[in-house]
PDB file of C-alpha atoms in Angstrom:
ATOM      1  CA  MET A   1    -241.320 -30.746-111.465  1.00  0.00           C
ATOM      2  CA  GLY A   2    -239.471 -33.054-109.066  1.00  0.00           C
ATOM      3  CA  SER A   3    -240.888 -35.908-107.039  1.00  0.00           C
ATOM      4  CA  ASP A   4    -240.795 -36.449-103.325  1.00  0.00           C
ATOM      5  CA  ARG A   5    -240.700 -40.245-103.696  1.00  0.00           C
ATOM      6  CA  ALA A   6    -237.822 -41.685-101.739  1.00  0.00           C
ATOM      7  CA  LEU A   7    -236.344 -45.142-102.170  1.00  0.00           C
ATOM      8  CA  SER A   8    -234.135 -46.582 -99.467  1.00  0.00           C
ATOM      9  CA  ALA A   9    -231.589 -49.375 -99.909  1.00  0.00           C
ATOM     10  CA  PHE A  10    -228.392 -50.696 -98.458  1.00  0.00           C
ATOM     11  CA  THR A  11    -225.381 -51.086-100.723  1.00  0.00           C
ATOM     12  CA  GLU A  12    -224.592 -54.664-101.764  1.00  0.00           C
ATOM     13  CA  THR A  13    -221.246 -54.387 -99.913  1.00  0.00           C
ATOM     14  CA  TYR A  14    -223.100 -53.606 -96.660  1.00  0.00           C
ATOM     15  CA  ILE A  15    -225.551 -56.463 -97.207  1.00  0.00           C
ATOM     16  CA  GLN A  16    -222.757 -58.981 -97.939  1.00  0.00           C
ATOM     17  CA  ASN A  17    -220.719 -57.930 -94.912  1.00  0.00           C
ATOM     18  CA  ALA A  18    -220.778 -60.724 -92.346  1.00  0.00           C
ATOM     19  CA  GLN A  19    -220.606 -58.141 -89.504  1.00  0.00           C
ATOM     20  CA  PRO A  20    -221.825 -54.819 -90.845  1.00  0.00           C
ATOM     21  CA  PRO A  21    -221.762 -51.795 -88.583  1.00  0.00           C
ATOM     22  CA  VAL A  22    -225.102 -51.596 -86.785  1.00  0.00           C
ATOM     23  CA  LEU A  23    -227.119 -48.616 -88.022  1.00  0.00           C
ATOM     24  CA  SER A  24    -230.236 -49.460 -86.044  1.00  0.00           C
ATOM     25  CA  LEU A  25    -231.927 -52.590 -84.696  1.00  0.00           C
ATOM     26  CA  GLY A  26    -235.008 -51.254 -86.530  1.00  0.00           C
ATOM     27  CA  PHE A  27    -233.313 -52.508 -89.736  1.00  0.00           C
ATOM     28  CA  LYS A  28    -233.287 -56.105 -88.413  1.00  0.00           C
ATOM     29  CA  ASP A  29    -236.152 -58.618 -88.444  1.00  0.00           C
ATOM     30  CA  ALA A  30    -237.309 -60.764 -85.494  1.00  0.00           C
ATOM     31  CA  PHE A  31    -234.540 -63.264 -86.289  1.00  0.00           C
ATOM     32  CA  GLY A  32    -231.784 -60.636 -86.309  1.00  0.00           C
ATOM     33  CA  GLU A  33    -231.457 -60.682 -90.060  1.00  0.00           C
ATOM     34  CA  LEU A  34    -230.916 -57.456 -92.026  1.00  0.00           C
ATOM     35  CA  ILE A  35    -234.061 -56.117 -93.691  1.00  0.00           C
ATOM     36  CA  THR A  36    -233.100 -55.245 -97.250  1.00  0.00           C
ATOM     37  CA  GLU A  37    -236.411 -54.316 -98.835  1.00  0.00           C
ATOM     38  CA  PHE A  38    -238.207 -51.156 -97.996  1.00  0.00           C
ATOM     39  CA  ALA A  39    -241.431 -49.701 -99.406  1.00  0.00           C
ATOM     40  CA  PRO A  40    -240.959 -46.324-101.182  1.00  0.00           C
ATOM     41  CA  THR A  41    -242.004 -43.358 -99.141  1.00  0.00           C
ATOM     42  CA  GLN A  42    -243.699 -40.129-100.238  1.00  0.00           C
ATOM     43  CA  THR A  43    -242.425 -36.868 -98.710  1.00  0.00           C
ATOM     44  CA  LYS A  44    -241.492 -38.515 -95.400  1.00  0.00           C
ATOM     45  CA  LEU A  45    -238.433 -40.711 -95.047  1.00  0.00           C
ATOM     46  CA  LEU A  46    -238.025 -44.013 -93.182  1.00  0.00           C
ATOM     47  CA  PRO A  47    -238.392 -43.235 -89.437  1.00  0.00           C
ATOM     48  CA  TRP A  48    -234.683 -43.658 -88.678  1.00  0.00           C
ATOM     49  CA  PHE A  49    -233.768 -40.929 -91.136  1.00  0.00           C
ATOM     50  CA  SER A  50    -236.775 -38.799 -90.317  1.00  0.00           C
ATOM     51  CA  ASN A  51    -235.754 -38.741 -86.672  1.00  0.00           C
ATOM     52  CA  LEU A  52    -232.411 -37.176 -87.601  1.00  0.00           C
ATOM     53  CA  LEU A  53    -234.194 -33.996 -88.610  1.00  0.00           C
ATOM     54  CA  PRO A  54    -235.075 -31.141 -86.280  1.00  0.00           C
ATOM     55  CA  GLU A  55    -238.692 -30.527 -85.254  1.00  0.00           C
ATOM     56  CA  GLY A  56    -240.859 -27.519 -84.546  1.00  0.00           C
ATOM     57  CA  HIS A  57    -239.461 -24.013 -84.839  1.00  0.00           C
ATOM     58  CA  LEU A  58    -235.962 -25.137 -85.710  1.00  0.00           C
ATOM     59  CA  ARG A  59    -237.237 -27.275 -88.631  1.00  0.00           C
ATOM     60  CA  LYS A  60    -239.299 -24.327 -89.888  1.00  0.00           C
ATOM     61  CA  TYR A  61    -236.350 -21.969 -89.609  1.00  0.00           C
ATOM     62  CA  LEU A  62    -233.920 -24.330 -91.405  1.00  0.00           C
ATOM     63  CA  ALA A  63    -236.429 -25.178 -94.071  1.00  0.00           C
ATOM     64  CA  GLU A  64    -236.995 -21.475 -94.748  1.00  0.00           C
ATOM     65  CA  ARG A  65    -233.215 -20.838 -94.920  1.00  0.00           C
ATOM     66  CA  ALA A  66    -232.824 -23.709 -97.371  1.00  0.00           C
ATOM     67  CA  ARG A  67    -235.910 -22.696 -99.334  1.00  0.00           C
ATOM     68  CA  VAL A  68    -237.363 -26.189 -98.836  1.00  0.00           C
ATOM     69  CA  GLY A  69    -240.820 -27.100 -97.629  1.00  0.00           C
ATOM     70  CA  GLN A  70    -240.528 -28.389 -94.056  1.00  0.00           C
ATOM     71  CA  ALA A  71    -242.542 -31.521 -94.886  1.00  0.00           C
ATOM     72  CA  ARG A  72    -240.075 -32.490 -97.657  1.00  0.00           C
ATOM     73  CA  GLU A  73    -237.786 -34.590 -95.503  1.00  0.00           C
ATOM     74  CA  TYR A  74    -235.493 -35.936 -98.259  1.00  0.00           C
ATOM     75  CA  PHE A  75    -234.519 -32.414 -99.230  1.00  0.00           C
ATOM     76  CA  LEU A  76    -234.076 -31.311 -95.641  1.00  0.00           C
ATOM     77  CA  LEU A  77    -231.798 -34.334 -95.011  1.00  0.00           C
ATOM     78  CA  TRP A  78    -229.895 -33.513 -98.187  1.00  0.00           C
ATOM     79  CA  VAL A  79    -229.388 -29.904 -97.055  1.00  0.00           C
ATOM     80  CA  LEU A  80    -228.492 -30.759 -93.433  1.00  0.00           C
ATOM     81  CA  GLY A  81    -226.427 -33.861 -94.328  1.00  0.00           C
ATOM     82  CA  ARG A  82    -223.199 -32.581 -92.866  1.00  0.00           C
ATOM     83  CA  ASP A  83    -224.803 -31.305 -89.642  1.00  0.00           C
ATOM     84  CA  LEU A  84    -226.889 -34.147 -88.198  1.00  0.00           C
ATOM     85  CA  PRO A  85    -227.102 -35.443 -84.589  1.00  0.00           C
ATOM     86  CA  GLY A  86    -224.904 -38.257 -83.383  1.00  0.00           C
ATOM     87  CA  ALA A  87    -221.998 -37.368 -85.700  1.00  0.00           C
ATOM     88  CA  ILE A  88    -223.936 -38.844 -88.571  1.00  0.00           C
ATOM     89  CA  THR A  89    -223.341 -37.485 -92.066  1.00  0.00           C
ATOM     90  CA  VAL A  90    -225.253 -38.026 -95.246  1.00  0.00           C
ATOM     91  CA  GLU A  91    -223.187 -37.787 -98.412  1.00  0.00           C
ATOM     92  CA  PRO A  92    -224.118 -37.644-102.080  1.00  0.00           C
ATOM     93  CA  ALA A  93    -223.737 -40.935-103.952  1.00  0.00           C
ATOM     94  CA  ASP A  94    -221.337 -41.308-106.837  1.00  0.00           C
ATOM     95  CA  SER A  95    -219.535 -37.997-106.248  1.00  0.00           C
ATOM     96  CA  GLU A  96    -222.643 -35.877-106.906  1.00  0.00           C
ATOM     97  CA  ALA A  97    -222.318 -32.253-105.940  1.00  0.00           C
ATOM     98  CA  TRP A  98    -223.818 -30.889-102.750  1.00  0.00           C
ATOM     99  CA  PRO A  99    -226.717 -28.514-103.248  1.00  0.00           C
ATOM    100  CA  PRO A 100    -225.838 -24.822-103.173  1.00  0.00           C
TER     101      PRO A 100
END
């Protein structure tokens, strides 16, 4: 059985970039420095990613279509990765295949 534990991290290339593209000010500390350590989450994702997902009836509908529990945000993000608000896409790492 799988786990709903999610680990979030920036790539080393992003961290080392002197002027990385701004993802969200929520990923910066009070001094404007990039936060690079995140506590693992269970079922829910970090708020920035969680907020990309639909809510209410649309979430229920899409979760049913994908055969994913609507509380399992990582899997919803995985399934909806090419169709997120703000022209944001989530892509598999290391050339992994998309889910069917």
